[in-house]
Amino acid sequence: MIIRIFGEGQYRVTDAHLDELNELDSVLQAAVDRGDEEAFTLSLRELLETVRRLGSPLPSDVLAPSELVLPDEDTTLDEVKELLSSEGLIPG
């Protein structure tokens, strides 16, 4: 799967890592639901770092369709609230 991080680029992440990403997404969703800015910031950072760690960056001259798009680390809790579906940032 191809995951884009706004303002940064795209990463190829195998489907085998989807469960781990969904767990991190659930923690992020809970922080947003509580309005907990500190937990939100930490969980968003952890989710993005995990994508970077597990994924392989695509070359900057390659533009592939992204299956998931994640906000960058500077995105606010209120901005993420607008992006979240009932399944979080990562469906599934």
mmCIF file of C-alpha atoms in Angstrom:
data_model
loop_
_atom_site.group_PDB
_atom_site.id
_atom_site.type_symbol
_atom_site.label_atom_id
_atom_site.label_comp_id
_atom_site.label_asym_id
_atom_site.label_seq_id
_atom_site.Cartn_x
_atom_site.Cartn_y
_atom_site.Cartn_z
ATOM 1 C CA MET A 1 0.000 0.000 0.000
ATOM 2 C CA ILE A 2 1.147 3.555 -0.699
ATOM 3 C CA ILE A 3 0.826 6.036 2.165
ATOM 4 C CA ARG A 4 1.370 9.755 1.639
ATOM 5 C CA ILE A 5 2.386 12.054 4.467
ATOM 6 C CA PHE A 6 1.369 15.629 3.606
ATOM 7 C CA GLY A 7 4.333 17.793 2.764
ATOM 8 C CA GLU A 8 6.788 14.933 2.975
ATOM 9 C CA GLY A 9 6.260 12.239 0.396
ATOM 10 C CA GLN A 10 5.035 8.713 -0.180
ATOM 11 C CA TYR A 11 5.965 5.417 1.456
ATOM 12 C CA ARG A 12 5.320 1.859 0.337
ATOM 13 C CA VAL A 13 4.159 -0.157 3.358
ATOM 14 C CA THR A 14 3.273 -3.827 3.135
ATOM 15 C CA ASP A 15 -0.223 -4.914 4.119
ATOM 16 C CA ALA A 16 1.386 -7.060 6.825
ATOM 17 C CA HIS A 17 1.851 -3.857 8.858
ATOM 18 C CA LEU A 18 -1.762 -2.731 8.608
ATOM 19 C CA ASP A 19 -2.734 -4.130 12.032
ATOM 20 C CA GLU A 20 0.074 -2.207 13.740
ATOM 21 C CA LEU A 21 -0.898 0.986 11.939
ATOM 22 C CA ASN A 22 -4.561 0.467 12.857
ATOM 23 C CA GLU A 23 -3.634 0.094 16.530
ATOM 24 C CA LEU A 24 -1.755 3.399 16.427
ATOM 25 C CA ASP A 25 -4.667 4.978 14.573
ATOM 26 C CA SER A 26 -7.039 3.831 17.337
ATOM 27 C CA VAL A 27 -4.877 5.532 19.953
ATOM 28 C CA LEU A 28 -4.880 8.698 17.844
ATOM 29 C CA GLN A 29 -8.662 8.526 17.412
ATOM 30 C CA ALA A 30 -9.150 8.157 21.176
ATOM 31 C CA ALA A 31 -6.952 11.206 21.846
ATOM 32 C CA VAL A 32 -8.976 13.240 19.340
ATOM 33 C CA ASP A 33 -12.255 12.056 20.857
ATOM 34 C CA ARG A 34 -11.061 13.144 24.320
ATOM 35 C CA GLY A 35 -9.727 16.439 22.992
ATOM 36 C CA ASP A 36 -6.363 15.554 24.542
ATOM 37 C CA GLU A 37 -3.899 17.739 22.646
ATOM 38 C CA GLU A 38 -0.780 16.236 24.247
ATOM 39 C CA ALA A 39 -1.807 12.621 23.615
ATOM 40 C CA PHE A 40 -2.877 13.591 20.099
ATOM 41 C CA THR A 41 0.514 15.132 19.303
ATOM 42 C CA LEU A 42 2.375 12.100 20.662
ATOM 43 C CA SER A 43 0.175 9.548 18.896
ATOM 44 C CA LEU A 44 0.301 11.378 15.545
ATOM 45 C CA ARG A 45 4.087 11.575 15.800
ATOM 46 C CA GLU A 46 4.267 7.846 16.626
ATOM 47 C CA LEU A 47 2.000 6.929 13.703
ATOM 48 C CA LEU A 48 4.097 8.958 11.262
ATOM 49 C CA GLU A 49 7.376 7.613 12.631
ATOM 50 C CA THR A 50 6.044 4.066 12.275
ATOM 51 C CA VAL A 51 5.101 4.668 8.637
ATOM 52 C CA ARG A 52 8.597 6.023 8.024
ATOM 53 C CA ARG A 53 10.218 3.080 9.834
ATOM 54 C CA LEU A 54 8.141 0.323 8.237
ATOM 55 C CA GLY A 55 7.808 1.890 4.820
ATOM 56 C CA SER A 56 10.145 2.379 1.928
ATOM 57 C CA PRO A 57 10.160 5.954 0.623
ATOM 58 C CA LEU A 58 9.208 6.319 -3.006
ATOM 59 C CA PRO A 59 11.570 8.439 -5.111
ATOM 60 C CA SER A 60 10.501 12.085 -5.244
ATOM 61 C CA ASP A 61 10.113 11.893 -9.024
ATOM 62 C CA VAL A 62 7.541 9.069 -8.714
ATOM 63 C CA LEU A 63 3.913 9.994 -8.115
ATOM 64 C CA ALA A 64 1.837 6.894 -7.401
ATOM 65 C CA PRO A 65 -1.802 6.906 -6.287
ATOM 66 C CA SER A 66 -1.893 6.974 -2.478
ATOM 67 C CA GLU A 67 -4.255 4.596 -0.728
ATOM 68 C CA LEU A 68 -3.906 6.522 2.530
ATOM 69 C CA VAL A 69 -3.055 10.150 3.172
ATOM 70 C CA LEU A 70 -1.841 11.177 6.617
ATOM 71 C CA PRO A 71 -1.446 14.705 7.958
ATOM 72 C CA ASP A 72 1.988 16.057 8.786
ATOM 73 C CA GLU A 73 3.245 16.537 12.342
ATOM 74 C CA ASP A 74 2.211 20.197 12.380
ATOM 75 C CA THR A 75 -1.464 19.400 11.855
ATOM 76 C CA THR A 76 -3.640 20.471 14.767
ATOM 77 C CA LEU A 77 -6.134 18.352 16.650
ATOM 78 C CA ASP A 78 -9.011 20.400 15.192
ATOM 79 C CA GLU A 79 -7.710 19.894 11.651
ATOM 80 C CA VAL A 80 -7.488 16.130 12.195
ATOM 81 C CA LYS A 81 -11.042 16.078 13.564
ATOM 82 C CA GLU A 82 -12.177 17.255 10.138
ATOM 83 C CA LEU A 83 -10.178 14.503 8.400
ATOM 84 C CA LEU A 84 -11.288 11.592 10.584
ATOM 85 C CA SER A 85 -13.945 9.192 9.440
ATOM 86 C CA SER A 86 -15.735 6.855 11.807
ATOM 87 C CA GLU A 87 -12.837 4.436 11.188
ATOM 88 C CA GLY A 88 -10.051 6.926 11.963
ATOM 89 C CA LEU A 89 -7.361 8.004 9.522
ATOM 90 C CA ILE A 90 -6.717 4.406 8.481
ATOM 91 C CA PRO A 91 -9.819 2.468 7.452
ATOM 92 C CA GLY A 92 -10.067 -1.113 8.562
#
